[in-house]
PDB file of C-alpha atoms and ligand atoms in Angstrom:
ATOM      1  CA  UNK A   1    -112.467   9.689 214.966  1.00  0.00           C
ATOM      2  CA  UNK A   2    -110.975  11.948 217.204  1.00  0.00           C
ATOM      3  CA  UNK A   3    -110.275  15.372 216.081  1.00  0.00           C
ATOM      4  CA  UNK A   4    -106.265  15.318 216.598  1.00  0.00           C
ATOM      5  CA  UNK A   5    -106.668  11.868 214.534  1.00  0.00           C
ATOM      6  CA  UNK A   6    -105.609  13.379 211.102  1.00  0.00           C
ATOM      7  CA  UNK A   7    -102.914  16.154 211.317  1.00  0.00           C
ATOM      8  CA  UNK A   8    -101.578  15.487 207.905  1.00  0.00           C
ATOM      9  CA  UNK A   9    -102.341  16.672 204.373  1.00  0.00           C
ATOM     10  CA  UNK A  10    -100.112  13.756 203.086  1.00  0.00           C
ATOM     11  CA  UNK A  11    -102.337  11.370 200.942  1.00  0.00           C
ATOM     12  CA  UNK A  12    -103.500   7.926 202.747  1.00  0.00           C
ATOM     13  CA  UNK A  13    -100.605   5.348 203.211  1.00  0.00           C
ATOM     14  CA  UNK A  14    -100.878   2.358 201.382  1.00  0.00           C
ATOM     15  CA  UNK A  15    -100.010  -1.360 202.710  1.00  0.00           C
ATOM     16  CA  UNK A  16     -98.165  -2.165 199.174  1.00  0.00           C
ATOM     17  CA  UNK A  17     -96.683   1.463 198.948  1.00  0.00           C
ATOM     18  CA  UNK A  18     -95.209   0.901 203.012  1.00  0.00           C
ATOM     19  CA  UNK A  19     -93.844  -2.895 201.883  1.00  0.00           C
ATOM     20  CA  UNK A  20     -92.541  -1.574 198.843  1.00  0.00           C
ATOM     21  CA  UNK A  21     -90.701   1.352 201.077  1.00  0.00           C
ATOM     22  CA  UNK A  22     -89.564  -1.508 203.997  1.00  0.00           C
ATOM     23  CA  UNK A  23     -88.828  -4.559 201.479  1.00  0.00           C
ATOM     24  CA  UNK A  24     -86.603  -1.777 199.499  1.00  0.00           C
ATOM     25  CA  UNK A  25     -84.518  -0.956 202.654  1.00  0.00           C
ATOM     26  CA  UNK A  26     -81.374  -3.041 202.733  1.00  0.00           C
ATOM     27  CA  UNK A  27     -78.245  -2.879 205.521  1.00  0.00           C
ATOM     28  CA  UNK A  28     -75.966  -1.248 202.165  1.00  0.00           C
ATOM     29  CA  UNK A  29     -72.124  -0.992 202.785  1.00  0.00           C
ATOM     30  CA  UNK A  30     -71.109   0.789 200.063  1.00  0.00           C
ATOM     31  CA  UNK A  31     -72.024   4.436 199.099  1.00  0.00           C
ATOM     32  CA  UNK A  32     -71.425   7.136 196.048  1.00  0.00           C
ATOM     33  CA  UNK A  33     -69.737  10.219 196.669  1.00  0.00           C
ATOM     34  CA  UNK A  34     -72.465  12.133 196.247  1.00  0.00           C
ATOM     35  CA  UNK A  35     -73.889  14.249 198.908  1.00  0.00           C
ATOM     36  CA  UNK A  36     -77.620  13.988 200.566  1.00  0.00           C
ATOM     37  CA  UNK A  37     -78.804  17.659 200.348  1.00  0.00           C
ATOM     38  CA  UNK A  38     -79.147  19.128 203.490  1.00  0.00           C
ATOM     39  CA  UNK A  39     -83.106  19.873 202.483  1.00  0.00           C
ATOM     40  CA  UNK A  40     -83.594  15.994 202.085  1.00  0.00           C
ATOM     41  CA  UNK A  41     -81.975  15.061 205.722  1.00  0.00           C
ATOM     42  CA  UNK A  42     -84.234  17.882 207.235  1.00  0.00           C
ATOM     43  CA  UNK A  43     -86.929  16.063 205.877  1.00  0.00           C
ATOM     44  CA  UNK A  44     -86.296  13.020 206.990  1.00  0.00           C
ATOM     45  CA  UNK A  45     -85.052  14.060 210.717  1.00  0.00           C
ATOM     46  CA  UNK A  46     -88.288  15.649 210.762  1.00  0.00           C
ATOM     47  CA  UNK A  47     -90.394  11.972 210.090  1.00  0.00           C
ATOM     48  CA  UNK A  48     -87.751  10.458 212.474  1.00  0.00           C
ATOM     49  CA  UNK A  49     -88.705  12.348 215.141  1.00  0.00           C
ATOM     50  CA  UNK A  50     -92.875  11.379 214.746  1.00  0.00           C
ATOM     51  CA  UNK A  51     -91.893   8.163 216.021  1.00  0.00           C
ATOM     52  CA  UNK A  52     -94.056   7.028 218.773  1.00  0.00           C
ATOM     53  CA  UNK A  53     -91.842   7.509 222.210  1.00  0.00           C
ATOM     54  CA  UNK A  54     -91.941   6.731 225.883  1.00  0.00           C
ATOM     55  CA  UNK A  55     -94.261   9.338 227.202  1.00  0.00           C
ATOM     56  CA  UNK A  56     -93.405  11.773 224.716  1.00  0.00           C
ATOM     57  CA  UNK A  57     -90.485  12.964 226.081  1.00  0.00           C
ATOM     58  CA  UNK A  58     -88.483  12.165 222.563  1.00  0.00           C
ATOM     59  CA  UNK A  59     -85.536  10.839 224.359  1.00  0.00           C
ATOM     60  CA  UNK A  60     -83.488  11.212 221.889  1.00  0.00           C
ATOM     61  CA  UNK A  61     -81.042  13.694 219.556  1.00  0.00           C
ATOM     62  CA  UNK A  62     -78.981  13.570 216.786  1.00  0.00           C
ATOM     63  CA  UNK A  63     -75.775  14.537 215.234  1.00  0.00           C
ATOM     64  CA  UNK A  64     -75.577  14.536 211.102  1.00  0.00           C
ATOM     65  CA  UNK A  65     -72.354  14.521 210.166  1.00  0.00           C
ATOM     66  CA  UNK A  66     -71.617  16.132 206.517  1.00  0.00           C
ATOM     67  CA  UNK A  67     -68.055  16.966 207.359  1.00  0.00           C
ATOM     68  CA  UNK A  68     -65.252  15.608 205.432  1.00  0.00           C
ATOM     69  CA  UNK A  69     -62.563  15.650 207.467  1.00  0.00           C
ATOM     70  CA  UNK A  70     -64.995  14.624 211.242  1.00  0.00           C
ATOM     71  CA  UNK A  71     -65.858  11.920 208.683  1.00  0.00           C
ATOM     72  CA  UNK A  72     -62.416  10.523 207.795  1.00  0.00           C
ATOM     73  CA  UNK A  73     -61.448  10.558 211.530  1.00  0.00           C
ATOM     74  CA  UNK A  74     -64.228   8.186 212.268  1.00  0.00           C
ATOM     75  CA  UNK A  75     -63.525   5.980 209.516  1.00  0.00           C
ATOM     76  CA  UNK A  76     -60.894   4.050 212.133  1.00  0.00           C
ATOM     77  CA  UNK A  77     -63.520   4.572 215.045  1.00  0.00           C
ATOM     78  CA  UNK A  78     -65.990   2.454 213.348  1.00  0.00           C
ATOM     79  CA  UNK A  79     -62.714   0.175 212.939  1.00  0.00           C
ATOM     80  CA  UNK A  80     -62.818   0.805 209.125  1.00  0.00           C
ATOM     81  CA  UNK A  81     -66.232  -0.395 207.921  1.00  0.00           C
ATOM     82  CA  UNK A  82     -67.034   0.591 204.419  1.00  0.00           C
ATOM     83  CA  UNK A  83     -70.000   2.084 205.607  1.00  0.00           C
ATOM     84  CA  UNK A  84     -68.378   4.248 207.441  1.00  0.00           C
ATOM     85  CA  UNK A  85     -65.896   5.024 205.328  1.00  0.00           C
ATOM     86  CA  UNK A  86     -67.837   5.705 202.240  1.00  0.00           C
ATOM     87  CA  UNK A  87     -71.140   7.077 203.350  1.00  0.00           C
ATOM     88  CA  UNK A  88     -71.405  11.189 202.587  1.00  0.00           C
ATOM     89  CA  UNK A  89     -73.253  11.432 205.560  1.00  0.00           C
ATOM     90  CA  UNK A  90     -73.093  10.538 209.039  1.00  0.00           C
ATOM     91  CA  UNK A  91     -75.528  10.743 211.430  1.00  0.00           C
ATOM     92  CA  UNK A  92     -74.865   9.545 215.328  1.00  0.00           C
ATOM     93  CA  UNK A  93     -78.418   8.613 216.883  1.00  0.00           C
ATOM     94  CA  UNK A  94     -77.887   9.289 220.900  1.00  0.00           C
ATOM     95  CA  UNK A  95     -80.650   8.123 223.407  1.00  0.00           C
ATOM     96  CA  UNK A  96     -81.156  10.326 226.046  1.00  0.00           C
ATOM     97  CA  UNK A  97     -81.991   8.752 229.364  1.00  0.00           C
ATOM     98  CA  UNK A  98     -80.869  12.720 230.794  1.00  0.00           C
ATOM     99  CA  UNK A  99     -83.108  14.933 228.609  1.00  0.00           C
ATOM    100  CA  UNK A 100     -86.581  13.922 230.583  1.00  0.00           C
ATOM    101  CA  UNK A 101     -86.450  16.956 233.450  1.00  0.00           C
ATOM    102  CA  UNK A 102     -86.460  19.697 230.557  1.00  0.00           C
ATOM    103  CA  UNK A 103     -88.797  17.237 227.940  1.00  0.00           C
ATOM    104  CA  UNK A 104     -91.430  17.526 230.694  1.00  0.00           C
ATOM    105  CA  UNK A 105     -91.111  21.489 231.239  1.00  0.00           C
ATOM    106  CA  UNK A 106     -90.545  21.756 227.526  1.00  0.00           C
ATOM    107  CA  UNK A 107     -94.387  19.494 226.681  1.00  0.00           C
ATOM    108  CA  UNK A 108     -96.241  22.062 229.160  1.00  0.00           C
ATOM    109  CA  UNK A 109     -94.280  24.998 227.573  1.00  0.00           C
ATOM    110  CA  UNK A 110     -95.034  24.496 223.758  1.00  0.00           C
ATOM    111  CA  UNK A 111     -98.114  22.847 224.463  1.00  0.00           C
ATOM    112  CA  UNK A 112    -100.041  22.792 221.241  1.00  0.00           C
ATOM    113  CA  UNK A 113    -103.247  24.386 222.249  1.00  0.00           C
ATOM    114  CA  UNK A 114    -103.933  27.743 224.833  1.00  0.00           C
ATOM    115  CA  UNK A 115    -104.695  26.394 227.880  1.00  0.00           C
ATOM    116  CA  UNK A 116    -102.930  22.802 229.228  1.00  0.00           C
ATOM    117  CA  UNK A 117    -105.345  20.558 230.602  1.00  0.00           C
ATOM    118  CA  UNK A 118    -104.721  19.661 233.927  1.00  0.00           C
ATOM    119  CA  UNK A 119    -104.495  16.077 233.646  1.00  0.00           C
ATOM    120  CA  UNK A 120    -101.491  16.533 231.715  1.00  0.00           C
ATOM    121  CA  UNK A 121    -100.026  19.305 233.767  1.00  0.00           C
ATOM    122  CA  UNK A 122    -100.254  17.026 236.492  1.00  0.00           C
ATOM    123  CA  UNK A 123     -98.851  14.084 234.867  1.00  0.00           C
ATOM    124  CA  UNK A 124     -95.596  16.336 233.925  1.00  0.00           C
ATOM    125  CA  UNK A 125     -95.402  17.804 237.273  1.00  0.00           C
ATOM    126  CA  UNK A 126     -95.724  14.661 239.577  1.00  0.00           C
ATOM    127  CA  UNK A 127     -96.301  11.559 237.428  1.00  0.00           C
ATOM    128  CA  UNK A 128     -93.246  11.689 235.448  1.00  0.00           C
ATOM    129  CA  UNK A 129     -90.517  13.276 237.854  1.00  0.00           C
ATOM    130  CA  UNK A 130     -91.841  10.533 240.124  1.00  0.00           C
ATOM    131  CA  UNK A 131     -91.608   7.464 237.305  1.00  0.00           C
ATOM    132  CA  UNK A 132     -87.938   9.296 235.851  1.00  0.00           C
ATOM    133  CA  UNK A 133     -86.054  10.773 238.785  1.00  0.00           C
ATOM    134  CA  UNK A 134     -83.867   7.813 240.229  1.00  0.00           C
ATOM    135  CA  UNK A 135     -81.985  10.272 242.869  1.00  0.00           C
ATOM    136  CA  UNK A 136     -78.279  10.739 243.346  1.00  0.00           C
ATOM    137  CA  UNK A 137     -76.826   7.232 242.843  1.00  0.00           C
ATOM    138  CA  UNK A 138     -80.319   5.545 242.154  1.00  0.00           C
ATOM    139  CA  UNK A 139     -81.224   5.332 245.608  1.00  0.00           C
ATOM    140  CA  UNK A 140     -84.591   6.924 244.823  1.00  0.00           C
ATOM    141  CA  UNK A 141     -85.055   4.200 242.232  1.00  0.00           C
ATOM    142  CA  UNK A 142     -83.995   1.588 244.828  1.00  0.00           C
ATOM    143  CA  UNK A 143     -86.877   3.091 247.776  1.00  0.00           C
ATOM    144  CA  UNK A 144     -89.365   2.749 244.113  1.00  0.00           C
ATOM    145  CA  UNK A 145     -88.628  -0.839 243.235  1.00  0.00           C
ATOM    146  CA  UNK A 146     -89.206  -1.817 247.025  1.00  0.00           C
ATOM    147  CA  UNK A 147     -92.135   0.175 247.070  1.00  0.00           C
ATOM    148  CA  UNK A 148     -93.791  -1.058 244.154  1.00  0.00           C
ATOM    149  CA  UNK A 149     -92.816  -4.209 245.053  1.00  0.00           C
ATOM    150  CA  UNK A 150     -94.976  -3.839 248.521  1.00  0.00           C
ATOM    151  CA  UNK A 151     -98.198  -1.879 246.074  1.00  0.00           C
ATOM    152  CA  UNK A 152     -97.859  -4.416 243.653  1.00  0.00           C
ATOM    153  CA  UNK A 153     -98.764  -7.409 246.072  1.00  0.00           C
ATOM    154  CA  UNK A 154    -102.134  -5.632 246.036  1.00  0.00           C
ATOM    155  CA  UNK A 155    -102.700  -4.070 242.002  1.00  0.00           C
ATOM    156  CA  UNK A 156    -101.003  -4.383 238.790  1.00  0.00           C
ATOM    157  CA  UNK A 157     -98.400  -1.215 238.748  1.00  0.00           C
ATOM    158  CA  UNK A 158     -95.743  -0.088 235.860  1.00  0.00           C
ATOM    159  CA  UNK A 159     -92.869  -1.307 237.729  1.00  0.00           C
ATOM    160  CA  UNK A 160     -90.245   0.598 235.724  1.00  0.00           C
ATOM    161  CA  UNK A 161     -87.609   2.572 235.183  1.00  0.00           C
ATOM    162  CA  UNK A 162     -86.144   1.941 238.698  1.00  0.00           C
ATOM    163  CA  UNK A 163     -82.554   2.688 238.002  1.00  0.00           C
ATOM    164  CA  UNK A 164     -80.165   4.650 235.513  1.00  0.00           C
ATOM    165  CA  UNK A 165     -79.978   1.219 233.614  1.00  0.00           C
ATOM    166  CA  UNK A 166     -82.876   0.984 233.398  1.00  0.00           C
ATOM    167  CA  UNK A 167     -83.615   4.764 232.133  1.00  0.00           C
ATOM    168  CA  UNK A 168     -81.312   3.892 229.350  1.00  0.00           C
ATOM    169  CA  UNK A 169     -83.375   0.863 228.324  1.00  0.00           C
ATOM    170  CA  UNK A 170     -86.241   3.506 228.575  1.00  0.00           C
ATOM    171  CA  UNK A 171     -84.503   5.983 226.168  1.00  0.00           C
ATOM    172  CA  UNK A 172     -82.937   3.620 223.878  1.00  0.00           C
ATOM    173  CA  UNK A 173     -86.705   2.328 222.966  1.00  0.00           C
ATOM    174  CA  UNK A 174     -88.016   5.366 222.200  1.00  0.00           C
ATOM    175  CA  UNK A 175     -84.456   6.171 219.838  1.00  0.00           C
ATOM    176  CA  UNK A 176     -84.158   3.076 218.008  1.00  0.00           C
ATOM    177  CA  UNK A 177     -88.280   3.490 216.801  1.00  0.00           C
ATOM    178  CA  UNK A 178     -86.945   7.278 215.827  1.00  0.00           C
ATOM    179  CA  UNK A 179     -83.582   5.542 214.188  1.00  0.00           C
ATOM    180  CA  UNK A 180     -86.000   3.141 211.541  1.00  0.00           C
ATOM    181  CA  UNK A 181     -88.142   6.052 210.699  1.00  0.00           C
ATOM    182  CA  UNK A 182     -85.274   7.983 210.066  1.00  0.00           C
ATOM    183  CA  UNK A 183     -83.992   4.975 207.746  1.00  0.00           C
ATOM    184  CA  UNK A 184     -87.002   4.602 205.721  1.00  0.00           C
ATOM    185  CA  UNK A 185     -87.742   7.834 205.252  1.00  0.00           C
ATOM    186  CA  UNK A 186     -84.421   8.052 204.008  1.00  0.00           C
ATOM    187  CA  UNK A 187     -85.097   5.247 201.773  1.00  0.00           C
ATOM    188  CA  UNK A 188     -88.450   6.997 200.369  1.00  0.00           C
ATOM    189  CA  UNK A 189     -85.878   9.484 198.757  1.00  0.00           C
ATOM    190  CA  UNK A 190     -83.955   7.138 197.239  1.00  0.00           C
ATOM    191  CA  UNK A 191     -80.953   7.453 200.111  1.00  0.00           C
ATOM    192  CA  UNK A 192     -79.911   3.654 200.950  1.00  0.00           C
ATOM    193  CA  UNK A 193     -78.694   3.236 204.470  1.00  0.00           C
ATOM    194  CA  UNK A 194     -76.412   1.321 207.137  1.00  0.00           C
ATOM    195  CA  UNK A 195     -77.047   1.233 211.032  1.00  0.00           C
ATOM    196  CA  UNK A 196     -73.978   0.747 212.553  1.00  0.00           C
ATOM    197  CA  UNK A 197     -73.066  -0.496 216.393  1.00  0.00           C
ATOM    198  CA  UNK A 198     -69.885  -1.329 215.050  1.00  0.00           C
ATOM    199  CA  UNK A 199     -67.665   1.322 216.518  1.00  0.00           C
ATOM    200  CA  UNK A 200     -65.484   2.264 219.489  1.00  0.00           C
ATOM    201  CA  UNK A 201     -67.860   4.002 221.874  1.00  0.00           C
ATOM    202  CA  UNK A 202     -65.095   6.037 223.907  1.00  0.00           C
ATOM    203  CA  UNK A 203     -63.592   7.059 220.519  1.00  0.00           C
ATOM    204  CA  UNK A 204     -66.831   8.005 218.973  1.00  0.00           C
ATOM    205  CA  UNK A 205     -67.713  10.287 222.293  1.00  0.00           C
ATOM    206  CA  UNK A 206     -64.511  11.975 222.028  1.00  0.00           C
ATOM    207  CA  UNK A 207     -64.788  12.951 218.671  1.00  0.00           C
ATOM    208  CA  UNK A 208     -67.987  13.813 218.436  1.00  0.00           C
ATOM    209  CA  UNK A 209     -67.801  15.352 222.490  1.00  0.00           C
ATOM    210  CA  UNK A 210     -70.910  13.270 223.172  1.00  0.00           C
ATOM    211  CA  UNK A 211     -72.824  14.234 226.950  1.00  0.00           C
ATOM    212  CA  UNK A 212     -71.910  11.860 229.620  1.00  0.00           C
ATOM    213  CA  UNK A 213     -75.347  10.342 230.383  1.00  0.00           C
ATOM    214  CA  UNK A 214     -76.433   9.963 226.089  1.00  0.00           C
ATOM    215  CA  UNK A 215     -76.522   6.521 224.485  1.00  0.00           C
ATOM    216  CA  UNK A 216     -75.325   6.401 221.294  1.00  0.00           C
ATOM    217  CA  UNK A 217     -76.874   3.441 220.265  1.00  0.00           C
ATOM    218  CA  UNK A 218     -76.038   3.205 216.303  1.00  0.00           C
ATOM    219  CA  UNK A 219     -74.619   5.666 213.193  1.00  0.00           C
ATOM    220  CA  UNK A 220     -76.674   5.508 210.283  1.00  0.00           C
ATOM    221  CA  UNK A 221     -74.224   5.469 207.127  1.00  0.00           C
ATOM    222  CA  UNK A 222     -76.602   7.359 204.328  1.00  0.00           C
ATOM    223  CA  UNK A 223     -76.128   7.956 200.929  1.00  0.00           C
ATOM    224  CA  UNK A 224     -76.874   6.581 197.048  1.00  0.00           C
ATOM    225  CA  UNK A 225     -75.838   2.581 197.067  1.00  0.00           C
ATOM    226  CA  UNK A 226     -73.078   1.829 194.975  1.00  0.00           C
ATOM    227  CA  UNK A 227     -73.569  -1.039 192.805  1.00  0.00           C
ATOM    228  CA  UNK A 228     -71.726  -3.546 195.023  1.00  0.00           C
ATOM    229  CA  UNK A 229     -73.774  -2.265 198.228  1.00  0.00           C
ATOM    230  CA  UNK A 230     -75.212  -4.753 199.320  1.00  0.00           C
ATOM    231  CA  UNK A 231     -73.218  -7.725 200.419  1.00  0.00           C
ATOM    232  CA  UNK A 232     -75.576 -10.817 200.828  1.00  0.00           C
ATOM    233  CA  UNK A 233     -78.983 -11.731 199.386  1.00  0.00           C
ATOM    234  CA  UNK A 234     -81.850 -11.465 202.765  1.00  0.00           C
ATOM    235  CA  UNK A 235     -82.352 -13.828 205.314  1.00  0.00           C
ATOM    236  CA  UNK A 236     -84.564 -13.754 207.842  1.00  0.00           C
ATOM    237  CA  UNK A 237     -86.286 -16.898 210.362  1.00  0.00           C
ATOM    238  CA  UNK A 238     -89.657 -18.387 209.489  1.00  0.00           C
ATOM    239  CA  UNK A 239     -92.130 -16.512 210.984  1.00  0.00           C
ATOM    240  CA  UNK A 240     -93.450 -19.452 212.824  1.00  0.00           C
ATOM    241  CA  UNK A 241     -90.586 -20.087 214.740  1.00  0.00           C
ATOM    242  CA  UNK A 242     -90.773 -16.591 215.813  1.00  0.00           C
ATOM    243  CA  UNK A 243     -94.482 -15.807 216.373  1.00  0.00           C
ATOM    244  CA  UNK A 244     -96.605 -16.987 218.977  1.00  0.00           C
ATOM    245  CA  UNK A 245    -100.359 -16.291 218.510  1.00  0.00           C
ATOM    246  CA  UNK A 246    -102.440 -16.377 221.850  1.00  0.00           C
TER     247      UNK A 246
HETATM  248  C1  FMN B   1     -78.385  -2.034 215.913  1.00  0.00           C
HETATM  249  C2  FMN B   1     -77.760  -2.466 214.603  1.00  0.00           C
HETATM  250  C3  FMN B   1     -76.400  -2.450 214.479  1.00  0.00           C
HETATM  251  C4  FMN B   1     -75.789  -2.806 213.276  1.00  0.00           C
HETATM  252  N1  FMN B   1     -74.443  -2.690 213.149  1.00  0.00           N
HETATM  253  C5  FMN B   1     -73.869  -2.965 211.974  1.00  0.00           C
HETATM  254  C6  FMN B   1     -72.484  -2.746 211.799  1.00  0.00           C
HETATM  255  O1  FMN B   1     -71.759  -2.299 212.682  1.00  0.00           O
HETATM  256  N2  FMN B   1     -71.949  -3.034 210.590  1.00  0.00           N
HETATM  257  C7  FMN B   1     -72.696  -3.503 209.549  1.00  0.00           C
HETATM  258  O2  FMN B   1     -72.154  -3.730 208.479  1.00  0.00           O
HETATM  259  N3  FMN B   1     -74.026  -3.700 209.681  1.00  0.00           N
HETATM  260  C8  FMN B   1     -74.631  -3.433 210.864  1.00  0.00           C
HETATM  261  N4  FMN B   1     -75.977  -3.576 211.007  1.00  0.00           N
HETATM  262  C9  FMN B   1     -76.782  -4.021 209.857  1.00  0.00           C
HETATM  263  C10 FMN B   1     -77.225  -5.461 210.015  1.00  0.00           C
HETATM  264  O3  FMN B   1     -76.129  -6.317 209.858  1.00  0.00           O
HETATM  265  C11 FMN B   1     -78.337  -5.745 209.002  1.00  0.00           C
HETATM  266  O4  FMN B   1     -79.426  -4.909 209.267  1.00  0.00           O
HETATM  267  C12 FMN B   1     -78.773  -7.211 209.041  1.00  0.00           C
HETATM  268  O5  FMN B   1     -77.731  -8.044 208.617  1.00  0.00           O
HETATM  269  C13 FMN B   1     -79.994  -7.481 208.174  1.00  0.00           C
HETATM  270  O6  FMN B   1     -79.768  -7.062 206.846  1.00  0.00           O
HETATM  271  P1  FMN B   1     -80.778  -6.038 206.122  1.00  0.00           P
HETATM  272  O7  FMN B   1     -80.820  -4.809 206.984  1.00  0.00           O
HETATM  273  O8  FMN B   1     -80.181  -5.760 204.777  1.00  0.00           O
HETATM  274  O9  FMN B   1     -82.116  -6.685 206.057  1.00  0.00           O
HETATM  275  C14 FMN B   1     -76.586  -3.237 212.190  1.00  0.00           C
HETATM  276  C15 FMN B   1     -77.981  -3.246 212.341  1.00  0.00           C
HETATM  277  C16 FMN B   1     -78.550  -2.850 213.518  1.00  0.00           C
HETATM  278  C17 FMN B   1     -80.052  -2.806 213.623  1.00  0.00           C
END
């Protein structure tokens, strides 16, 4: 096993301790007063943010919002959801298709051991700026897709991101992997949750002054469940008519 395998004093996971932990998380609607100490959301930003992500630039940041009265005024943003309205935290998940020219300088800078190999200096010097940088009104992305699409007569190539579309794409896979840890770690400490995309996105980035080029791509309500929580009993497809084995 490779010697960066294991960084983690935390006992061995187990499959029926991880199904307990994802069978346990519900969407929950309905939330107690009380608050999630601020020690308990640390710890939980802190497993959100081992997700696995593109490249690891961690496209992503977050906002928790604790706030009483920044909470009340987006009750009507998220056009009234209980959720919302009743959750004693807050927290606005933003993907962050614009973060990727300081993520690279930022990797070689706190790179975790003395010396950076050069493989990896090179890949956040060239590779990425090359793959990430779609120029001023994605014409560089345009000259890539036609280029690739000359190379890749000739070899298999990654083809993408080509355009700022398609850098949001980029970042918004990275966040939403980073948004379910954040939920089940949340649920390990007993802290039921709701993702919501229900809201009015030009409200919700003038409240919370949101940068131009971020995603927010869901809240997360968070807080105990209320007895009435949950609305309806699970449902989800067959796995057979959703699983194709090759
Ligand atoms: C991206 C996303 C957006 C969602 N938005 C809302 C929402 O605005 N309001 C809501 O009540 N639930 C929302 N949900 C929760 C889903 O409705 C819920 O996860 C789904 O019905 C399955 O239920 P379960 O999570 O309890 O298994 C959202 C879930 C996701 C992943």
């Amino acid at each position: 096993m490779s010697r960066f395998a294991a960084e983690s004093s935390c006992l061995p996971a187990t499959p029926d301790a991880l199904r307990a932990l994802i069978e346990q998380r519900r969407a929950v609607r309905r939330f107690l007063e009380e608050p999630v100490p601020d020690a308990v959301l640390r710890d939980c930003l802190e497993q959100a943010v081992l997700a696995p992500n593109a490249c690891n630039l961690q496209p992503w940041s977050f906002q928790v919002i604790r706030d009483a009265e920044l909470r009340r005024r987006l009750g009507p943003v998220c056009l009234g959801q209980n959720a919302a309205r009743t959750a004693p935290v807050l927290i606005a998940v933003l993907a962050r298709p614009d973060t990727w020219r300081e993520s690279c300088a930022a990797v070689l800078d706190q790179w975790p051991e003395p010396q950076v190999p050069e493989k990896v200096r090179h890949f956040y010097e060239r590779t990425a700026p090359f793959q990430y940088n779609q120029g001023t009104f994605g014409l560089r992305g345009l000259f890539k897709r036609a280029l690739y699409g000359v190379v890749g007569l000739r070899r298999a190539l990654m083809r993408q991101p080509n355009s700022h579309a398609e850098m949001r794409l980029w970042a918004v896979k990275s966040t939403a992997l980073a948004a379910q840890n954040l939920m089940l770690a949340l649920q390990s400490h007993g802290y039921a949750t709701c993702p919501l995309e229900g809201f009015d996105e030009v409200r919700l980035r003038q409240v919370l002054q949101i940068p131009r080029r971020a995603v927010p791509i869901m809240l997360l309500a968070a807080g105990r469940a209320a007895d009435n929580g949950v609305y309806n009993p699970r449902l989800r497809f067959p796995l057979e008519e959703r699983v194709s084995w090759h």
